[in-house]
PDB file of C-alpha atoms in Angstrom:
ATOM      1  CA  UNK A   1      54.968-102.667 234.907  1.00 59.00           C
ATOM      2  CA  UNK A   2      55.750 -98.866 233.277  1.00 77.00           C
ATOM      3  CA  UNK A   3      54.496 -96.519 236.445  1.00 88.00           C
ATOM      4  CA  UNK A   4      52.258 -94.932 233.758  1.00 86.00           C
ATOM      5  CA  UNK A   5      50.548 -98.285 233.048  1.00 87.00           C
ATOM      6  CA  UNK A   6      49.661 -98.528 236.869  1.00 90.00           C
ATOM      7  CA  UNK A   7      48.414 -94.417 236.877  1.00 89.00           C
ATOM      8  CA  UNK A   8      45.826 -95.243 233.889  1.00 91.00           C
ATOM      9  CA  UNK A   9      44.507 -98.344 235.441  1.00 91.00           C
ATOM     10  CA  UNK A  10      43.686 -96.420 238.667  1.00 93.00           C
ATOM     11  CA  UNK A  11      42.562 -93.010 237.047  1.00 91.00           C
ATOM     12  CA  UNK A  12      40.323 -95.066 234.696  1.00 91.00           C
ATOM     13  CA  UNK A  13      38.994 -96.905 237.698  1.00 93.00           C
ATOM     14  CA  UNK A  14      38.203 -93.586 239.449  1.00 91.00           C
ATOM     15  CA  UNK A  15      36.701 -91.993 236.291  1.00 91.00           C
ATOM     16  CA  UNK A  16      34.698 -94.988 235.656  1.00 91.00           C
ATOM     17  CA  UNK A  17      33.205 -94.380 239.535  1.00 89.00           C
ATOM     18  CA  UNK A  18      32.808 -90.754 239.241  1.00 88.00           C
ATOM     19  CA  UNK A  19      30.573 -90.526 236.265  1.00 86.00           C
ATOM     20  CA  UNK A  20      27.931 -92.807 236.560  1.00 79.00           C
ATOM     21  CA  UNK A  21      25.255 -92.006 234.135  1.00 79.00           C
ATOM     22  CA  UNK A  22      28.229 -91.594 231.357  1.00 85.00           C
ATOM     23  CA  UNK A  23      28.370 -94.243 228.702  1.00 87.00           C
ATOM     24  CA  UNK A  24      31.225 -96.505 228.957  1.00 88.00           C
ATOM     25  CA  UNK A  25      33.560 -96.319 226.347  1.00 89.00           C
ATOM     26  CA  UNK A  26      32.769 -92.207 226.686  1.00 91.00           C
ATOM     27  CA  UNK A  27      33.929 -92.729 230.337  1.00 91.00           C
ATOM     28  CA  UNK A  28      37.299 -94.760 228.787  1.00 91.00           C
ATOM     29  CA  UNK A  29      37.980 -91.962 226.580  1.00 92.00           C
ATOM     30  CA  UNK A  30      37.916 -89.503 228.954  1.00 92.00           C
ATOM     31  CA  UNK A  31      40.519 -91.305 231.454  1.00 92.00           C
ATOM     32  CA  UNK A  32      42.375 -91.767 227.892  1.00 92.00           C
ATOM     33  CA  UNK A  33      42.220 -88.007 226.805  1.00 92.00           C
ATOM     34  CA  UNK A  34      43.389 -86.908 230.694  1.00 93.00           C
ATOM     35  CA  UNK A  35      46.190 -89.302 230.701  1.00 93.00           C
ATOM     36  CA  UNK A  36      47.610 -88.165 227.604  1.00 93.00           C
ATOM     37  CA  UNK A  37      47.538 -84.672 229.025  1.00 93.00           C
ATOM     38  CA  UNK A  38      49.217 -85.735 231.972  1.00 91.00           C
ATOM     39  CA  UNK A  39      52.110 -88.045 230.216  1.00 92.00           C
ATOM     40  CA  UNK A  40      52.244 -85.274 227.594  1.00 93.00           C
ATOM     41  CA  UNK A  41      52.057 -81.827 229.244  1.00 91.00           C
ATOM     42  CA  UNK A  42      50.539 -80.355 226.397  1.00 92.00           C
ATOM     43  CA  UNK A  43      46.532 -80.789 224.906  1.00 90.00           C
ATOM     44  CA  UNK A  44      47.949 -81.325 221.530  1.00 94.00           C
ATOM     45  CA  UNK A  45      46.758 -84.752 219.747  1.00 94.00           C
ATOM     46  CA  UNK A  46      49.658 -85.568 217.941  1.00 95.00           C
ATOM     47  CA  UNK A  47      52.168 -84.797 221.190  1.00 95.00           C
ATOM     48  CA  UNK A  48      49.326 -87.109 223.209  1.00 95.00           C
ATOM     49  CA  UNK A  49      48.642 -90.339 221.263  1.00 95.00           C
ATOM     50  CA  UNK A  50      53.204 -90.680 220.835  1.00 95.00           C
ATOM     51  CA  UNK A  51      52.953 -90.706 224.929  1.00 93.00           C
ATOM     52  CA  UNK A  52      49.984 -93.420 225.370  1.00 93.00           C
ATOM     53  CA  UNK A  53      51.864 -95.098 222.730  1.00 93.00           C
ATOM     54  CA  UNK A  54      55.389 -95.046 224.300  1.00 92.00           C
ATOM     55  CA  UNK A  55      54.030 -95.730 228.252  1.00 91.00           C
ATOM     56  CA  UNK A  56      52.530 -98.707 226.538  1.00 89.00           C
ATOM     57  CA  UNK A  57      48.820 -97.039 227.694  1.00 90.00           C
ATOM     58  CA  UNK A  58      47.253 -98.193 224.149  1.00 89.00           C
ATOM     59  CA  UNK A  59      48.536-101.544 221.415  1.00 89.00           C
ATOM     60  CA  UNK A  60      46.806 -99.108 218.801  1.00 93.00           C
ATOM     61  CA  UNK A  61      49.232 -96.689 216.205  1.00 93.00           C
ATOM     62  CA  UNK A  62      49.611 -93.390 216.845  1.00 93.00           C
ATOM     63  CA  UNK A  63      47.278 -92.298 214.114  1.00 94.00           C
ATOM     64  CA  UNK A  64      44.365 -94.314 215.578  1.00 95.00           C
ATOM     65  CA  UNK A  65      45.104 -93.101 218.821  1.00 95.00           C
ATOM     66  CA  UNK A  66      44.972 -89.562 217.405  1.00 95.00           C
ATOM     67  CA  UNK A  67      41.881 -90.183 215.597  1.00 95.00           C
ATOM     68  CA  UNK A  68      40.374 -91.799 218.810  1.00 94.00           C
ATOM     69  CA  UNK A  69      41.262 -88.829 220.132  1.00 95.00           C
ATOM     70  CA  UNK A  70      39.705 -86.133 217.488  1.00 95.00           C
ATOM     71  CA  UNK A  71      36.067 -88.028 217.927  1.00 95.00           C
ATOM     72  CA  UNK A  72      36.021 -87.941 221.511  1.00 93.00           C
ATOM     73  CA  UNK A  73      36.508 -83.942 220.778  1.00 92.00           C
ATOM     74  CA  UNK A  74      34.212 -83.873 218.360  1.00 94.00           C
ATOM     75  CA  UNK A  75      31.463 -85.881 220.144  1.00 92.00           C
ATOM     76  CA  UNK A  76      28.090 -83.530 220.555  1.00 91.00           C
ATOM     77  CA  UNK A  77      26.777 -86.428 223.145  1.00 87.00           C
ATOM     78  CA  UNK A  78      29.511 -85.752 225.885  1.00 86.00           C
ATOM     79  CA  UNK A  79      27.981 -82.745 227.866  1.00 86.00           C
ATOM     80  CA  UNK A  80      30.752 -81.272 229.169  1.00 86.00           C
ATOM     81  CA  UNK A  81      29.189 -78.936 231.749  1.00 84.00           C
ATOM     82  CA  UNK A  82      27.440 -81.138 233.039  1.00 85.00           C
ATOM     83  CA  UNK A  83      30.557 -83.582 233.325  1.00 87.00           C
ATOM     84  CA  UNK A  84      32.173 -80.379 234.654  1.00 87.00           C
ATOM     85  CA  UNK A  85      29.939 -80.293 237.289  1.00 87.00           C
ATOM     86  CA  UNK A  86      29.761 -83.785 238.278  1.00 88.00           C
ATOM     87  CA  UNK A  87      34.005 -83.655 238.510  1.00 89.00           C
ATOM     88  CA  UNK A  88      33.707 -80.424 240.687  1.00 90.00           C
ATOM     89  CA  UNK A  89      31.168 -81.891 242.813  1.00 90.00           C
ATOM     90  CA  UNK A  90      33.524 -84.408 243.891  1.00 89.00           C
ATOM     91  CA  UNK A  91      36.569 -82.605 243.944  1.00 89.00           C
ATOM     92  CA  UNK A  92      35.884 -79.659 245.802  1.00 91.00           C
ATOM     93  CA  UNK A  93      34.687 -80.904 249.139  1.00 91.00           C
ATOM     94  CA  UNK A  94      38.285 -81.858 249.799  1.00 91.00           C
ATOM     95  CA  UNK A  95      39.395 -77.902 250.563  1.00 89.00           C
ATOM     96  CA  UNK A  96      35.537 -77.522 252.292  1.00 88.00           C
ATOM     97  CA  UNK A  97      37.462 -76.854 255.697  1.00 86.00           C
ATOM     98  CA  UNK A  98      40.648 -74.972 254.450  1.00 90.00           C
ATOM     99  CA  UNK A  99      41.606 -71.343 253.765  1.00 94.00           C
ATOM    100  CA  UNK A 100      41.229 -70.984 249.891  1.00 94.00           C
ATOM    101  CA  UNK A 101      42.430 -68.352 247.119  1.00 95.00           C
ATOM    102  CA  UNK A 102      40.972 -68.161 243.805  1.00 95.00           C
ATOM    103  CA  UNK A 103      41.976 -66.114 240.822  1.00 95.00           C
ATOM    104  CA  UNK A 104      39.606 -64.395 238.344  1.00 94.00           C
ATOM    105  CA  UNK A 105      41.133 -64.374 235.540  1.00 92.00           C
ATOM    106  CA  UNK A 106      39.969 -63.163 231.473  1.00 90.00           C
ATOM    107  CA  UNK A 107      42.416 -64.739 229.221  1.00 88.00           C
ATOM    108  CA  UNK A 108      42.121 -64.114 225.457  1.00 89.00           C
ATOM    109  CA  UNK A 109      41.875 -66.923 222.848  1.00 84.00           C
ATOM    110  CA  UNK A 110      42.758 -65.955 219.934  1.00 83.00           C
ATOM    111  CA  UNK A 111      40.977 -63.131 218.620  1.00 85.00           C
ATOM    112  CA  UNK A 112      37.760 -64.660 218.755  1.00 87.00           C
ATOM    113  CA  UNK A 113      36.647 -65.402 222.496  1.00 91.00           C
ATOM    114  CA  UNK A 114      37.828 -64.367 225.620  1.00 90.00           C
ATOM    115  CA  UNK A 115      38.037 -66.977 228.730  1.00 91.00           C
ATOM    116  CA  UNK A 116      36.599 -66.150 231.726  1.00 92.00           C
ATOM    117  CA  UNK A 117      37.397 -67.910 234.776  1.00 91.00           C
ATOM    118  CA  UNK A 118      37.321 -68.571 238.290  1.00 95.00           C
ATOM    119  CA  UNK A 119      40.774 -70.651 239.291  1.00 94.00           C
ATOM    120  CA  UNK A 120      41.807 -73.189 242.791  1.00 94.00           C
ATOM    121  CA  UNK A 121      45.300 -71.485 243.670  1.00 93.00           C
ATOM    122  CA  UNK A 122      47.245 -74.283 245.207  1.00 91.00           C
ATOM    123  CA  UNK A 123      50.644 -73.705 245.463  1.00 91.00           C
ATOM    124  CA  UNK A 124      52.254 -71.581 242.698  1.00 88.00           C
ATOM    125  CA  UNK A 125      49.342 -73.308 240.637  1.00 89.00           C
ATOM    126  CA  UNK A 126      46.250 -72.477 239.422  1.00 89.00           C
ATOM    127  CA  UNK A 127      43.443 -74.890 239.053  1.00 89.00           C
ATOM    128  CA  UNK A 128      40.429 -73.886 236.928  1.00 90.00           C
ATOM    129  CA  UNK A 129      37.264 -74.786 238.463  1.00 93.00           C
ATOM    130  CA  UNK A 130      34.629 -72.513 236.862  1.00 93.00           C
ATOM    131  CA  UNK A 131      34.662 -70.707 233.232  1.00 92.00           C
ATOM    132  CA  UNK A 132      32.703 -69.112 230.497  1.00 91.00           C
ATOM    133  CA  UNK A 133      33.604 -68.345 226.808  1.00 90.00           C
ATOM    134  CA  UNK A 134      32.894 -64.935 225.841  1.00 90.00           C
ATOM    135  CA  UNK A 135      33.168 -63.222 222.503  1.00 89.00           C
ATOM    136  CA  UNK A 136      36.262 -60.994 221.752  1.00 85.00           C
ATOM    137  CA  UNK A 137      35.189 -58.785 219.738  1.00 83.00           C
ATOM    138  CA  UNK A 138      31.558 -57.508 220.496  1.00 86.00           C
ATOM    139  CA  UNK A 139      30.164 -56.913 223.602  1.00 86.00           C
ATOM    140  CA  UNK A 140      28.742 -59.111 226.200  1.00 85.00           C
ATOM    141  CA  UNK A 141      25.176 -59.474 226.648  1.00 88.00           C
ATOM    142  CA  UNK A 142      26.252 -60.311 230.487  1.00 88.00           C
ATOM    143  CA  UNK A 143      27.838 -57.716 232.393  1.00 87.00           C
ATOM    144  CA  UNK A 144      31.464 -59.087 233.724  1.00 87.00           C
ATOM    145  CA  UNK A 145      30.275 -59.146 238.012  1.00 89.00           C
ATOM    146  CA  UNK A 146      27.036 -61.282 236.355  1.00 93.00           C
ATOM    147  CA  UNK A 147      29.617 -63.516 234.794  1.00 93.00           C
ATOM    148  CA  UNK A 148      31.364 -63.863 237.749  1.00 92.00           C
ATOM    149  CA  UNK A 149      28.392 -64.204 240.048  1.00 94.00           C
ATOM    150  CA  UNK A 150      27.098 -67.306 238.178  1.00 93.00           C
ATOM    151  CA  UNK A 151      31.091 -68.928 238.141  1.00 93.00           C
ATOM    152  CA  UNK A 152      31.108 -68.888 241.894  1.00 93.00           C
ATOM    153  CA  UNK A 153      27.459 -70.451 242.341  1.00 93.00           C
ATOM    154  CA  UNK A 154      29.138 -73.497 240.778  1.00 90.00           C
ATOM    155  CA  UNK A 155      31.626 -73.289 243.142  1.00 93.00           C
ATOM    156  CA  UNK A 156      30.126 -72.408 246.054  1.00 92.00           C
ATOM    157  CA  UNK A 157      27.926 -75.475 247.086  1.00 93.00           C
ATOM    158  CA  UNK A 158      30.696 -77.470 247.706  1.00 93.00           C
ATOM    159  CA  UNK A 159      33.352 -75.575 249.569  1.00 92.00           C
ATOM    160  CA  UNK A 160      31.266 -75.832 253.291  1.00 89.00           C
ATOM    161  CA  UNK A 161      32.671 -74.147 255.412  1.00 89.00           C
ATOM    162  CA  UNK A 162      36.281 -73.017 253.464  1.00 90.00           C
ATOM    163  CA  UNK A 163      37.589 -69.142 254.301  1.00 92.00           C
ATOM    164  CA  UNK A 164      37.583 -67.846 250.789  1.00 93.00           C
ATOM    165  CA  UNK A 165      39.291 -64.892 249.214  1.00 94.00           C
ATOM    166  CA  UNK A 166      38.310 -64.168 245.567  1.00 93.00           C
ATOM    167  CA  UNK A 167      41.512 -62.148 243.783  1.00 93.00           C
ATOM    168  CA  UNK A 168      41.266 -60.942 240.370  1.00 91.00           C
ATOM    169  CA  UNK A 169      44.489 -61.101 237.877  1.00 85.00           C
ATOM    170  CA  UNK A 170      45.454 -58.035 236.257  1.00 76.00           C
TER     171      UNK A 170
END
């Protein structure tokens, strides 16, 4: 059995425990979408549904698999904050006795929005826990420290008793 084979089985198994109140096939798609990212190393559809096809993840054609992946995109149901949460929730409690680093960061998308986020340094990595989209262009109707302030209250409930140090990326 392909070693990616065996990594979907188990990450759909641990999706399928983590969110609960999620419909099913949402919660399949999900553990779908994050594999692809994983086998492909990129977010792009195209680059994702050749990988599930080649590990042998999904029978379907690429093109379905694409598509497959474009509605679970496009799907207004999945509420991905609250998702977001849920994941975070059960992630975080791991470091909840460990010295931690996170980045603030405000990387530009395009030139329409700005990212805003709060990132898990581990290693020479950088693992986004917390985020908010602002516009590019005009200004914010939430002063930047305000941003921040309501990132780290996500983040904050679940670290116990972690030594923190927030550093912001210039």
């Amino acid at each position: 059995m392909d070693a990616s084979v065996l990594l979907w089985k188990q990450w759909h198994k641990q999706v399928k425990d983590l969110f609960g109140p999620m419909h099913g096939p949402q919660k399949k798609t999900l553990a779908f979408f994050v594999i692809g990212i994983v086998l492909s190393g990129t977010a792009v559809l195209q680059r994702m549904a050749e990988r599930l096809s080649e590990h042998g993840i999904s029978t379907a054609n690429m093109p379905s698999i694409e598509r497959r992946l474009a509605r679970f995109i496009a799907n207004d149901r999945i509420e991905v904050h609250e998702t977001w949460k849920q994941f975070v929730a059960h992630i975080l409690p791991f470091w909840s006795e460990k010295k931690l680093r996170f980045v603030l960061d405000m990387t530009p998308f395009n030139d329409d929005a700005t990212i805003v986020y709060v990132g898990l340094l581990v290693h020479s990595r950088l693992l986004p826990v917390a985020w908010s989209t602002m516009p590019a262009k005009t200004k914010w109707q939430e002063g930047q420290w305000s941003i921040v302030e309501r990132l780290l209250d996500v983040i904050i409930p679940h670290l116990g008793k972690a030594e923190c140090t927030l550093i912001r990326a210039i």
